[in-house]
Amino acid sequence: MWRVVYTGQRPHYENIALDRIMLDLMAEDKIPPTIRFLQFKPECVLVGFHQAVEQEVRLEYTQREGIEVGRRITGGGAIYFDETQIGWEVIATKDHLGDLNYEELTRKICTGVAKGLQKLGIKAEFRPRNDIEVEGRKISGTGGVFEGKAFLYQGTVLMDFNVERMLKSLQIPVEKLTSKGIKSAEDRVEWVKRALGYMPEKEKVFEAILQGLKEELNIDFQWGELTDEELRLLEEKKDYFRSEEWIYHVKKAPTDSEMLFGIYRCPGGTFRVSAKVDLQSKVLQQIIINGDFFVKPQRLIYDLEAYLKHTPIRDVENRIRDFFSQREWEGLNLRVEDFVEAVLFPLRKVEGIDLGIEKKRLNNIIASIGGGLIENLQKAKVMLLPYCAKPRWCDYRHLDDCGECGGCTVGDAYRLAYQKGMIPITITSFELLRDTLLWCAQNGYTYVGHCCYEFYEKRYEIFKRASEEGANGVLFDIVGTTCYSLGVEEEEKAYHGEFTVELDLIKEDLYKSLSVKEDEGIEIEKQRVSFDFSPYLADFKPTYYKKPKAVPTPEEDRTRTSMQKEVFLGEATLEDRVVGYKEALEILAKWIKESERPTIVLGPLVFWDFGEKELQEKAKAVRDLIEKVGRFNVKVLPDYRPKLKKYDPSVEMDPPNPHHAILHGKHDLTILVGVHCYRTDFVIRLLKKHTDTKIATLCGLYGHPTAHLSTAFTDAQKIEDLIKLL
């Protein structure tokens, strides 16, 4: 007979103490197999057993808000608990459930809890590796720990949920902290109150879960209480689990120049690895491995760290494989190859010594992705530069080009790139980085990039995906106060391209690294594109707007062309249908006639005259369209520099906040023309998020299926065809 206990709302350290006590007593056969329900009071954040608190928790926020921080005895990632959430636990031995391995045990217990939630009317299912979901939305994260044959497996049930507070407590990508990101996070998470439309009594939730576990695990149970032994040990041990000795027992690796740092992710979790190397003899002296993975036995990581001490780098891979071949171990979705790659990741930096980079500067190399450092540098074809390393006063700060005036290190990097036969591109937003990396992958290009460590950790997946699809790369650190060190608000600005602090490239290391590439031997004279206001559209220029030194040219879509091919569905798209362009134009004409406040947004490709006949004809056709309709609200998007609220939303659109201009006039139809593709995608998402406007794009390339209506390869003739329909 299994025992069931509800231990009430307790501080995090009492709940963690009870976890340890019950697991130890179960290992000694001193308590019956147990199902425990629990809650937390006050709210808290708990990190996994192998995680460093500083890397997972926004301590400045939790301290300010009075959110307590603790550490679980199980692996896995950091979790936020408010006072409504219910924790559930299964404490037993393998003999009670059959001799299941970690993955089988996870599946069986999670399936039982999911069946219980189904009894409440919630469509819950187990989702590997260790989640319970409701129609794709996570309602419970789970994990466990073993002690001999005994195990403790635990999870949560989200009852009512403050997503914003959770996101701000944990070190997660900043776009999730915006209103858009919070809504996106809400769309990925489910909680009982939302699923059912009301908040059931917790006792009903307990009974439903118990019935689900009874069916899946084939057990009987009865309600009980904690034993005197458990209560005595709780008083004895609880203070330890609130102590810094316990909460901070996994230390963030020291940041001195002796340690090389690396991050690796796989289906089984995230590894953060620090390695101390004797660079003269190239011997690994010490390794520290943190992360959110699940392994059995728990001390496996400590044993591996000890086993690798004083190993020549050339022997590290074989030594790791020997270690695992000699031990019985289990990991949830982990392979030996994952440990090999995680440990080798920081060790690849050692090749920097052969390039002349000083020992204390090796961590200026963030990562060599998909191959060895020197090999990647020799193959590098593209150089990615961060916009935040350009001066704030520079007209090129928010362009993917550079004037090479000598005023910053970005210009030096551009000249070096041309010297080495590389393509330099300034990354002005997350969207452009994502698309450029995939463009590199499609063309088989290796890249050299620049960012901060925090950015790399948070955007790891896009670099990994690019590598898997064919784009290896080398990333260098940048110098200065980054947006991440200035808090959540500055992170959000950086995501949208509004970050105003100036950073710097580490020019010396870049030059030394690229010395392995031969010069092209040809002086590359940069083509200067002249531009002026289009004579057909110049009168829509805001009175306060001054002609900048540089604007986005037609060339800026070059990194999008191959990406756009992926979304190309045909001549035009209407909602989720592919249609001919004539049908699309007929629908658009109908929308324009029916619209009360139609808007047309003029992007740089038509607002400026670059001397290209095709674009000049398109600009003239756009003017004819505006005059034919007669009641368009005309908004210009002349460049992509953030306006920082210094603009008139009745005549101009702010690139990071395009919805402000639409909301200002309550416009019900928005037509985008002449806006670069990567910026168009961004505008569509924000307009869909914040407004009810219909969105149509008259695209010069492959179209935008995410718009309500989009035409592809839209030239002057197609715009004239639209005019005829009006």
XYZ file of C-alpha atoms in Angstrom:
726
model
C 0.000 0.000 0.000
C 1.351 3.422 -0.990
C 1.180 6.395 1.348
C -0.132 9.790 0.162
C 0.747 12.980 2.061
C 0.040 16.654 1.507
C 2.693 18.665 3.305
C 1.022 22.055 2.784
C 2.580 25.373 1.846
C 6.163 25.521 3.057
C 9.288 27.593 2.389
C 11.473 26.196 -0.372
C 14.152 24.965 2.043
C 11.667 22.818 3.998
C 10.354 21.243 0.801
C 13.883 20.512 -0.435
C 14.845 19.088 2.965
C 11.846 16.754 2.827
C 12.891 15.616 -0.656
C 16.328 14.637 0.631
C 14.958 13.026 3.791
C 12.341 10.945 1.994
C 14.807 9.751 -0.642
C 17.336 8.719 2.014
C 14.707 6.950 4.131
C 13.330 5.189 1.066
C 16.835 3.958 0.206
C 16.964 2.439 3.725
C 13.410 0.952 3.477
C 12.278 3.085 6.436
C 9.174 4.544 4.776
C 6.567 3.078 2.426
C 6.439 4.158 -1.212
C 4.999 7.651 -1.112
C 3.184 10.177 -3.252
C 3.630 13.685 -1.894
C 1.748 16.864 -2.822
C 3.272 20.180 -1.830
C 3.130 23.928 -2.340
C 5.546 26.801 -1.764
C 5.162 29.899 0.384
C 6.652 32.418 -0.254
C 7.172 32.307 -4.033
C 10.591 31.123 -5.117
C 12.942 30.154 -7.923
C 14.660 26.775 -7.720
C 17.685 25.873 -9.829
C 18.640 22.340 -10.792
C 21.264 20.338 -8.905
C 24.058 20.951 -11.438
C 23.287 24.610 -12.203
C 25.095 27.791 -11.122
C 22.595 30.237 -9.614
C 24.192 33.323 -11.161
C 23.843 31.881 -14.649
C 20.170 30.967 -14.324
C 18.499 33.596 -12.118
C 18.108 37.364 -12.468
C 19.249 37.971 -8.918
C 18.780 41.739 -9.064
C 15.091 41.167 -9.863
C 14.406 38.348 -7.385
C 16.119 40.227 -4.558
C 14.181 43.388 -5.319
C 10.866 41.522 -5.515
C 11.406 39.300 -2.473
C 11.438 36.073 -4.497
C 13.469 33.441 -2.669
C 16.130 31.370 -4.430
C 16.871 27.722 -3.677
C 18.272 24.531 -5.203
C 16.533 21.227 -5.906
C 18.146 17.849 -5.296
C 17.110 16.843 -8.832
C 18.673 17.901 -12.119
C 16.964 19.973 -14.767
C 16.525 23.691 -15.279
C 15.514 26.618 -13.122
C 11.803 26.812 -12.247
C 9.649 29.616 -10.818
C 7.031 28.665 -8.198
C 4.288 30.998 -7.080
C 2.034 30.117 -4.144
C -0.735 28.621 -6.290
C 1.337 25.957 -8.025
C 1.111 22.350 -6.898
C 4.139 20.098 -6.704
C 3.756 16.328 -6.955
C 6.324 13.642 -6.155
C 6.691 9.884 -6.408
C 9.181 8.413 -3.898
C 9.738 4.676 -4.273
C 12.223 2.042 -5.385
C 12.568 0.341 -8.730
C 11.174 -2.812 -7.115
C 7.873 -1.023 -6.526
C 7.420 -0.243 -10.226
C 9.571 -2.826 -11.974
C 13.200 -2.355 -12.929
C 12.714 0.606 -15.274
C 15.492 2.761 -16.661
C 15.373 6.551 -16.384
C 13.535 7.158 -19.655
C 10.978 4.392 -19.004
C 10.343 5.662 -15.492
C 9.883 9.210 -16.809
C 7.401 8.076 -19.422
C 5.363 5.928 -17.023
C 5.042 8.483 -14.211
C 4.373 11.409 -16.541
C 1.751 9.410 -18.401
C 0.050 8.679 -15.079
C -0.075 12.361 -14.123
C -1.335 13.233 -17.612
C -4.153 10.686 -17.216
C -5.043 12.338 -13.932
C -5.302 15.766 -15.553
C -7.486 14.225 -18.245
C -9.944 13.250 -15.501
C -10.303 16.966 -14.740
C -11.182 17.626 -18.367
C -7.700 18.774 -19.424
C -6.291 17.221 -22.613
C -2.878 16.422 -21.146
C -0.238 14.133 -22.672
C 3.363 13.156 -21.943
C 5.928 14.883 -24.183
C 9.518 13.597 -24.222
C 12.004 14.386 -22.823
C 10.245 15.164 -19.523
C 7.224 17.447 -19.966
C 3.464 17.100 -19.739
C 1.650 19.200 -22.332
C -1.844 20.291 -23.274
C -2.226 20.558 -27.052
C 1.410 21.567 -27.388
C 1.503 23.832 -24.312
C 3.526 22.826 -21.263
C 1.582 22.388 -18.013
C 4.162 20.406 -16.031
C 7.935 20.069 -16.081
C 9.367 16.997 -14.350
C 12.612 15.352 -13.264
C 14.089 12.870 -10.849
C 17.044 11.631 -8.875
C 18.198 8.130 -7.854
C 19.789 6.863 -4.664
C 20.680 3.224 -5.289
C 17.402 1.554 -6.175
C 15.399 4.357 -4.568
C 14.239 7.321 -6.622
C 12.389 10.594 -6.178
C 10.522 11.795 -9.240
C 8.793 15.156 -9.109
C 6.877 17.653 -11.191
C 4.552 20.625 -11.046
C 0.980 21.433 -11.955
C 0.506 25.059 -12.989
C -2.768 26.138 -11.413
C -2.794 29.897 -12.062
C 0.296 31.511 -13.506
C 2.052 34.884 -13.659
C 4.100 34.417 -16.828
C 5.684 37.873 -16.711
C 6.986 37.363 -13.172
C 8.451 33.997 -14.123
C 10.176 35.359 -17.226
C 11.694 38.262 -15.320
C 13.003 35.957 -12.580
C 14.936 33.664 -14.908
C 17.809 34.366 -17.286
C 15.886 33.901 -20.503
C 16.040 35.695 -23.900
C 14.866 39.255 -23.580
C 12.295 39.239 -26.387
C 10.181 37.078 -24.064
C 10.056 40.032 -21.644
C 8.222 42.267 -24.109
C 4.443 42.261 -24.357
C 4.850 40.221 -27.519
C 7.221 37.816 -25.784
C 4.966 37.412 -22.762
C 2.046 36.605 -25.053
C 4.278 34.151 -26.929
C 5.288 32.516 -23.635
C 1.646 32.289 -22.580
C 0.915 30.521 -25.847
C 3.510 27.843 -24.975
C 2.362 27.284 -21.384
C -0.960 26.043 -20.031
C -2.398 26.222 -16.539
C -5.421 24.629 -14.932
C -7.492 27.777 -14.455
C -7.185 28.745 -18.115
C -7.713 25.194 -19.390
C -10.901 24.689 -17.360
C -12.163 28.261 -17.163
C -12.232 28.114 -13.369
C -9.957 27.245 -10.450
C -10.799 23.812 -8.982
C -10.131 22.980 -5.359
C -6.639 21.581 -4.907
C -8.064 18.430 -3.300
C -9.835 17.610 -6.565
C -6.554 17.991 -8.419
C -4.843 15.677 -5.918
C -7.517 13.003 -6.314
C -7.429 13.187 -10.118
C -3.651 12.782 -10.239
C -3.807 9.902 -7.769
C -6.337 8.086 -9.913
C -4.193 8.591 -13.005
C -1.090 7.261 -11.232
C -3.074 4.333 -9.834
C -4.141 3.282 -13.327
C -0.740 3.728 -14.958
C 1.439 2.386 -12.116
C -1.030 -0.281 -10.960
C -0.846 0.739 -7.291
C -3.175 1.221 -4.320
C -2.778 4.084 -1.850
C -4.168 5.664 1.291
C -3.762 9.093 2.840
C -1.295 9.447 5.689
C 0.980 11.837 7.573
C 4.694 12.461 7.872
C 6.332 10.129 10.386
C 7.941 11.335 13.596
C 11.302 10.423 12.059
C 10.643 12.606 9.009
C 9.541 15.532 11.183
C 12.587 15.180 13.438
C 14.958 15.115 10.504
C 13.173 18.096 8.947
C 13.923 20.240 11.997
C 17.490 19.004 11.957
C 18.226 19.530 8.260
C 16.036 22.371 6.979
C 18.475 25.161 7.803
C 21.164 23.509 5.683
C 18.945 23.698 2.590
C 18.497 27.459 3.022
C 22.234 28.019 3.500
C 24.600 29.451 0.905
C 26.627 26.265 1.271
C 23.754 24.347 -0.335
C 22.256 26.942 -2.680
C 25.629 27.979 -4.103
C 27.407 24.632 -3.923
C 27.640 24.665 -7.711
C 29.894 27.631 -8.315
C 29.942 29.733 -11.427
C 33.369 29.130 -12.916
C 35.944 31.821 -12.079
C 36.373 34.444 -14.774
C 40.161 34.634 -14.561
C 42.294 34.210 -17.657
C 43.263 30.676 -16.581
C 39.845 29.270 -17.480
C 38.509 28.659 -20.990
C 34.730 28.803 -21.290
C 32.221 27.020 -23.531
C 28.510 26.218 -23.828
C 26.941 23.169 -25.465
C 23.284 22.182 -25.858
C 21.671 18.909 -26.876
C 18.278 17.195 -26.413
C 19.380 16.193 -22.899
C 20.060 19.729 -21.691
C 22.636 22.524 -21.534
C 26.282 22.170 -20.496
C 28.354 25.137 -19.321
C 31.976 24.055 -19.214
C 35.096 25.788 -17.902
C 38.572 24.357 -18.452
C 41.956 25.266 -17.010
C 44.746 24.356 -19.434
C 48.534 24.429 -19.254
C 49.032 26.079 -22.613
C 52.719 25.302 -22.838
C 52.260 21.545 -22.517
C 48.607 21.658 -23.745
C 47.397 19.616 -20.783
C 43.912 19.924 -19.266
C 44.509 20.624 -15.581
C 40.932 21.139 -14.344
C 37.408 21.073 -15.721
C 34.120 22.370 -14.239
C 30.808 21.184 -15.750
C 27.498 22.886 -14.882
C 24.095 22.445 -16.523
C 20.423 21.483 -16.445
C 20.780 17.813 -17.429
C 19.599 14.674 -15.594
C 22.168 11.975 -14.847
C 22.423 8.965 -12.565
C 24.361 8.666 -10.332
C 24.380 12.321 -9.302
C 28.098 12.295 -8.576
C 28.851 11.208 -12.157
C 29.793 14.761 -13.133
C 32.134 15.198 -10.164
C 33.797 11.874 -10.989
C 34.236 12.878 -14.634
C 35.789 16.196 -13.622
C 38.296 14.350 -11.427
C 38.995 11.725 -14.101
C 39.978 14.346 -16.695
C 42.497 16.195 -14.546
C 46.016 16.378 -16.020
C 44.974 14.881 -19.367
C 46.762 15.997 -22.564
C 44.229 17.743 -24.791
C 44.874 15.278 -27.602
C 43.745 12.448 -25.284
C 40.657 14.117 -23.786
C 38.117 12.562 -26.143
C 39.424 9.013 -25.651
C 39.615 9.555 -21.897
C 35.956 10.623 -21.764
C 34.916 7.541 -23.701
C 36.994 5.321 -21.393
C 35.327 6.907 -18.368
C 31.816 6.063 -19.539
C 32.751 2.583 -20.755
C 33.856 1.685 -17.203
C 30.689 2.852 -15.413
C 27.016 2.130 -15.187
C 25.170 5.374 -15.730
C 21.933 6.743 -17.100
C 21.111 10.107 -18.588
C 17.843 11.462 -19.878
C 18.377 11.925 -23.642
C 22.143 12.103 -23.140
C 24.856 10.305 -25.094
C 28.567 9.934 -24.501
C 29.040 12.114 -27.607
C 27.296 14.969 -25.806
C 29.848 14.897 -22.999
C 32.667 14.706 -25.531
C 31.432 17.729 -27.469
C 30.683 19.728 -24.316
C 34.207 19.272 -22.961
C 35.973 19.812 -26.301
C 34.047 23.026 -26.995
C 36.191 25.340 -24.824
C 39.372 23.387 -25.603
C 39.207 24.392 -29.278
C 40.278 27.866 -28.203
C 43.758 26.562 -27.434
C 44.535 26.782 -31.170
C 44.483 30.547 -30.666
C 47.972 30.294 -29.158
C 49.263 29.167 -32.565
C 47.757 32.345 -34.051
C 49.707 34.560 -31.678
C 46.788 35.368 -29.359
C 47.953 35.858 -25.786
C 46.992 33.342 -23.133
C 44.966 35.879 -21.166
C 43.018 36.810 -24.315
C 41.914 33.350 -25.470
C 38.435 33.860 -24.034
C 38.028 36.708 -26.504
C 37.264 33.761 -28.771
C 33.734 32.818 -27.735
C 33.457 29.680 -29.836
C 34.587 27.790 -32.900
C 31.391 26.181 -34.120
C 31.299 23.034 -36.195
C 35.038 22.617 -36.621
C 38.516 23.521 -35.469
C 39.427 27.172 -34.929
C 42.150 27.504 -37.565
C 40.213 25.435 -40.094
C 37.131 27.653 -39.727
C 39.197 30.838 -39.989
C 40.889 29.670 -43.163
C 37.526 28.912 -44.785
C 35.736 32.064 -43.567
C 33.833 33.851 -46.350
C 31.492 36.178 -44.410
C 32.214 38.636 -41.596
C 29.323 39.564 -39.294
C 29.628 42.873 -37.406
C 27.338 44.153 -34.607
C 25.605 47.481 -35.166
C 26.249 48.419 -31.535
C 29.999 48.700 -32.276
C 29.316 51.660 -34.586
C 29.096 55.198 -33.106
C 25.657 56.491 -32.245
C 26.152 59.460 -34.558
C 26.941 57.243 -37.554
C 24.368 57.161 -40.350
C 25.506 53.615 -41.057
C 24.807 52.355 -37.502
C 21.523 50.730 -38.534
C 22.549 49.706 -42.048
C 24.242 46.476 -43.039
C 26.878 48.605 -44.790
C 29.725 50.835 -43.555
C 31.127 54.173 -44.734
C 34.653 53.173 -43.646
C 35.376 56.690 -42.423
C 37.960 55.522 -39.896
C 35.822 56.553 -36.945
C 35.427 53.091 -35.415
C 36.769 49.546 -35.453
C 33.887 48.342 -37.619
C 35.334 50.268 -40.540
C 38.692 48.603 -39.911
C 36.946 45.209 -39.938
C 35.230 46.041 -43.233
C 38.566 46.889 -44.854
C 40.134 43.704 -43.472
C 37.211 41.679 -44.821
C 37.633 43.128 -48.307
C 41.385 42.496 -48.090
C 40.708 38.817 -47.317
C 38.015 38.439 -49.966
C 35.184 38.214 -47.420
C 31.663 39.664 -47.437
C 31.159 42.044 -44.459
C 27.601 42.521 -43.162
C 26.448 44.625 -40.223
C 23.783 42.815 -38.203
C 21.104 45.323 -37.212
C 18.547 43.026 -35.609
C 17.993 39.474 -34.435
C 15.887 38.751 -37.514
C 18.679 39.790 -39.847
C 21.179 37.620 -37.949
C 18.922 34.583 -38.167
C 18.346 35.048 -41.876
C 21.993 35.798 -42.640
C 23.189 32.665 -40.841
C 20.768 30.556 -42.839
C 21.877 32.319 -46.016
C 25.450 31.330 -45.106
C 24.289 27.745 -44.588
C 22.554 27.606 -47.954
C 25.681 28.840 -49.695
C 28.098 26.733 -47.618
C 29.792 29.845 -46.229
C 31.850 29.827 -43.018
C 31.588 33.080 -41.072
C 33.504 35.144 -38.528
C 31.182 36.971 -36.154
C 31.281 39.317 -33.168
C 28.969 39.389 -30.154
C 29.056 39.187 -26.358
C 29.016 35.933 -24.350
C 25.513 36.632 -23.053
C 24.162 37.009 -26.570
C 25.767 33.747 -27.666
C 24.283 31.826 -24.723
C 20.791 33.160 -25.361
C 20.946 32.696 -29.147
C 22.793 29.391 -29.121
C 20.098 27.580 -31.065
C 20.338 29.720 -34.203
C 24.133 29.259 -34.359
C 23.706 25.521 -33.819
C 21.006 25.259 -36.467
C 23.155 27.167 -38.964
C 26.046 24.774 -38.292
C 23.813 21.737 -38.742
C 22.677 23.136 -42.089
C 26.178 23.913 -43.344
C 27.459 27.192 -41.849
C 30.353 26.785 -39.420
C 31.800 29.838 -37.751
C 34.050 31.572 -35.252
C 32.668 34.107 -32.773
C 34.737 36.826 -31.086
C 33.829 38.772 -27.959
C 33.256 42.536 -27.999
C 34.440 45.173 -25.530
C 32.312 47.488 -23.417
C 29.165 47.568 -21.310
C 26.696 45.301 -23.070
C 22.913 45.579 -23.027
C 22.746 42.453 -20.844
C 24.753 44.072 -18.057
C 22.485 47.136 -18.118
C 19.296 45.253 -17.376
C 16.120 44.022 -18.992
C 15.107 47.325 -20.581
C 18.370 47.683 -22.516
C 18.226 44.033 -23.608
C 14.822 44.721 -25.115
C 16.135 47.784 -26.951
C 19.034 45.782 -28.362
C 16.691 43.097 -29.668
C 14.811 45.727 -31.687
C 17.966 47.610 -32.725
C 17.473 50.561 -30.344
C 20.453 49.985 -28.020
C 22.404 53.275 -27.867
C 25.576 52.318 -25.971
C 28.726 52.057 -28.102
C 30.810 48.880 -27.896
C 34.053 47.987 -29.623
C 35.605 45.112 -31.544
C 38.841 43.500 -30.366
C 40.748 44.501 -33.457
C 44.124 43.020 -32.505
C 42.763 39.491 -32.058
C 40.748 39.726 -35.274
C 43.830 40.692 -37.291
C 45.927 37.910 -35.753
C 43.219 35.329 -36.352
C 42.673 36.211 -39.993
C 46.388 36.183 -40.682
C 45.840 32.504 -41.609
C 43.843 33.658 -44.659
C 45.678 34.735 -47.785
C 45.061 38.263 -49.063
C 43.105 38.444 -52.287
C 45.889 40.592 -53.730
C 43.351 42.878 -55.392
C 42.434 46.308 -54.151
C 38.666 46.366 -53.803
C 37.249 49.777 -54.521
C 33.923 50.072 -52.815
C 31.023 51.045 -55.037
C 29.279 54.137 -53.709
C 25.581 54.281 -54.487
C 24.310 57.802 -55.003
C 20.804 58.532 -53.865
C 18.343 61.345 -53.456
C 14.653 61.651 -52.704
C 12.498 60.116 -55.384
C 11.007 62.980 -57.443
C 7.677 61.149 -57.374
C 7.472 60.799 -53.598
C 9.709 63.544 -52.156
C 6.732 65.678 -51.080
C 5.835 63.033 -48.503
C 9.110 63.699 -46.689
C 8.455 64.885 -43.118
C 9.362 68.543 -42.730
C 11.859 67.728 -39.963
C 13.602 64.931 -41.878
C 17.167 65.569 -43.040
C 18.890 63.606 -45.749
C 21.338 61.177 -44.089
C 24.728 60.165 -45.417
C 23.529 56.611 -46.040
C 20.247 54.782 -46.499
C 19.326 51.120 -47.094
C 20.034 50.366 -50.752
C 18.672 47.576 -52.983
C 21.821 45.601 -52.097
C 20.615 45.140 -48.526
C 18.233 42.407 -49.621
C 21.078 40.235 -50.903
C 21.219 38.167 -47.705
C 17.478 37.639 -47.908
C 17.156 36.411 -51.482
C 17.987 32.764 -50.859
C 15.976 32.840 -47.635
C 12.948 34.264 -49.430
C 12.987 31.320 -51.806
C 11.982 29.154 -48.834
C 8.732 31.091 -48.364
C 7.929 31.554 -52.061
C 4.590 29.907 -52.771
C 3.618 31.487 -56.073
C 2.488 34.733 -57.660
C 0.530 35.788 -54.596
C -0.866 34.618 -51.272
C -4.225 35.424 -49.691
C -4.449 34.412 -46.037
C -3.411 30.731 -46.212
C -4.148 30.283 -49.939
C -1.918 30.592 -52.975
C -3.615 32.635 -55.714
C -2.736 34.268 -58.999
C -1.623 37.867 -58.824
C -4.719 39.055 -60.734
C -7.040 37.559 -58.119
C -4.890 39.039 -55.348
C -5.036 42.497 -56.952
C -8.827 42.246 -57.311
C -9.143 41.434 -53.603
C -6.743 44.246 -52.676
C -8.706 46.715 -54.799
C -11.883 45.622 -52.980
C -10.167 46.094 -49.600
C -9.001 49.583 -50.566
C -12.513 50.600 -51.665
C -14.061 49.264 -48.449
C -11.396 50.608 -46.104
C -12.257 53.651 -44.025
C -8.660 54.612 -43.227
C -6.278 52.934 -45.705
C -2.543 53.434 -45.225
C 0.378 53.023 -47.588
C 3.902 52.729 -46.174
C 6.725 53.915 -48.452
C 10.007 52.124 -47.830
C 13.523 53.121 -48.922
C 13.363 51.201 -52.214
C 10.752 53.622 -53.567
C 11.224 56.661 -51.331
C 14.808 57.084 -52.560
C 16.047 57.301 -56.124
C 19.067 55.026 -56.640
C 19.187 55.556 -60.389
C 17.721 52.129 -61.158
C 15.140 52.326 -63.922
C 12.948 49.522 -62.570
C 12.683 51.145 -59.134
C 12.078 54.581 -60.666
C 9.167 53.162 -62.649
C 7.828 51.475 -59.522
C 8.008 54.727 -57.540
C 6.063 56.536 -60.287
C 3.433 53.787 -60.285
C 3.130 54.066 -56.493
C 2.538 57.807 -56.861
C -0.156 57.122 -59.438
C -1.767 54.676 -57.002
C -1.746 57.231 -54.187
C -3.363 59.870 -56.428
C -5.927 57.408 -57.781
C -7.095 56.399 -54.304
C -6.954 59.974 -53.066
C -7.434 59.136 -49.397
C -4.353 57.119 -48.455
C -2.672 57.961 -45.196
C 0.922 58.014 -46.420
C 3.609 56.949 -43.942
C 7.273 56.947 -44.880
C 9.821 54.467 -43.615
C 12.850 56.228 -45.156
C 15.526 54.405 -43.172
C 15.728 51.940 -40.302
C 17.247 54.134 -37.609
C 15.188 54.059 -34.389
C 13.418 57.374 -33.941
C 13.456 57.106 -30.133
C 10.083 58.907 -30.006
C 11.464 61.891 -31.942
C 9.131 61.608 -34.904
C 5.585 62.324 -36.026
C 3.564 59.064 -36.226
C 1.047 60.722 -38.555
C 3.641 60.869 -41.359
C 6.506 58.514 -40.396
C 6.892 54.958 -39.110
C 9.381 54.102 -36.359
C 11.247 50.936 -37.428
C 11.272 49.199 -34.001
C 7.657 50.210 -33.286
C 5.776 50.271 -36.600
C 2.459 49.651 -34.884
C 2.564 53.080 -33.213
C 1.944 54.832 -36.546
C -0.961 52.518 -37.382
C -2.551 52.834 -33.952
C -2.115 56.619 -34.080
C -4.517 56.912 -36.997
C -6.557 53.780 -36.280
C -5.793 52.572 -39.807
C -7.716 49.494 -40.908
C -5.650 48.607 -44.024
C -1.875 48.835 -44.327
C -0.028 48.370 -47.632
C 3.752 48.015 -47.528
C 5.747 48.845 -50.642
C 9.490 49.346 -51.088
C 10.361 48.015 -47.610
C 13.286 45.562 -47.475
C 12.167 41.982 -46.941
C 13.791 41.366 -43.547
C 12.221 44.578 -42.247
C 8.848 43.749 -43.806
C 8.670 40.459 -41.917
C 9.394 42.316 -38.682
C 6.712 44.960 -39.400
C 4.110 42.304 -40.203
C 4.674 40.518 -36.898
C 4.332 43.675 -34.816
C 1.280 44.915 -36.694
C -0.417 41.537 -36.243
C 0.467 41.552 -32.565
C -0.666 45.063 -31.680
C -3.271 46.105 -34.275
C -6.331 44.844 -36.128
C -5.218 46.255 -39.466
C -5.245 44.143 -42.600
C -1.737 43.896 -44.039
C -0.847 43.720 -47.730
C 2.670 43.716 -49.179
C 3.591 44.620 -52.751
C 6.903 42.769 -52.586
C 9.657 43.088 -55.159
C 10.984 39.620 -54.353
C 9.320 36.388 -53.238
C 6.422 37.708 -51.176
C 5.396 37.453 -47.516
C 2.871 34.671 -46.770
C 2.517 35.915 -43.174
C 0.725 39.037 -44.479
C -3.007 38.864 -45.081
C -2.265 39.437 -48.770
C 1.044 39.560 -50.616
C 2.137 39.731 -54.239
C 5.559 38.523 -55.383
C 7.886 40.221 -57.891
C 5.680 43.309 -57.879
C 6.852 45.736 -60.542
C 5.386 48.945 -61.959
C 3.118 47.014 -64.336
C 1.416 45.089 -61.528
C 0.821 48.314 -59.615
C -0.684 49.849 -62.760
C -2.920 46.758 -63.026
C -4.114 47.477 -59.485
C -4.855 51.082 -60.400
C -7.057 49.961 -63.292
C -9.155 47.930 -60.835
C -9.822 51.063 -58.773
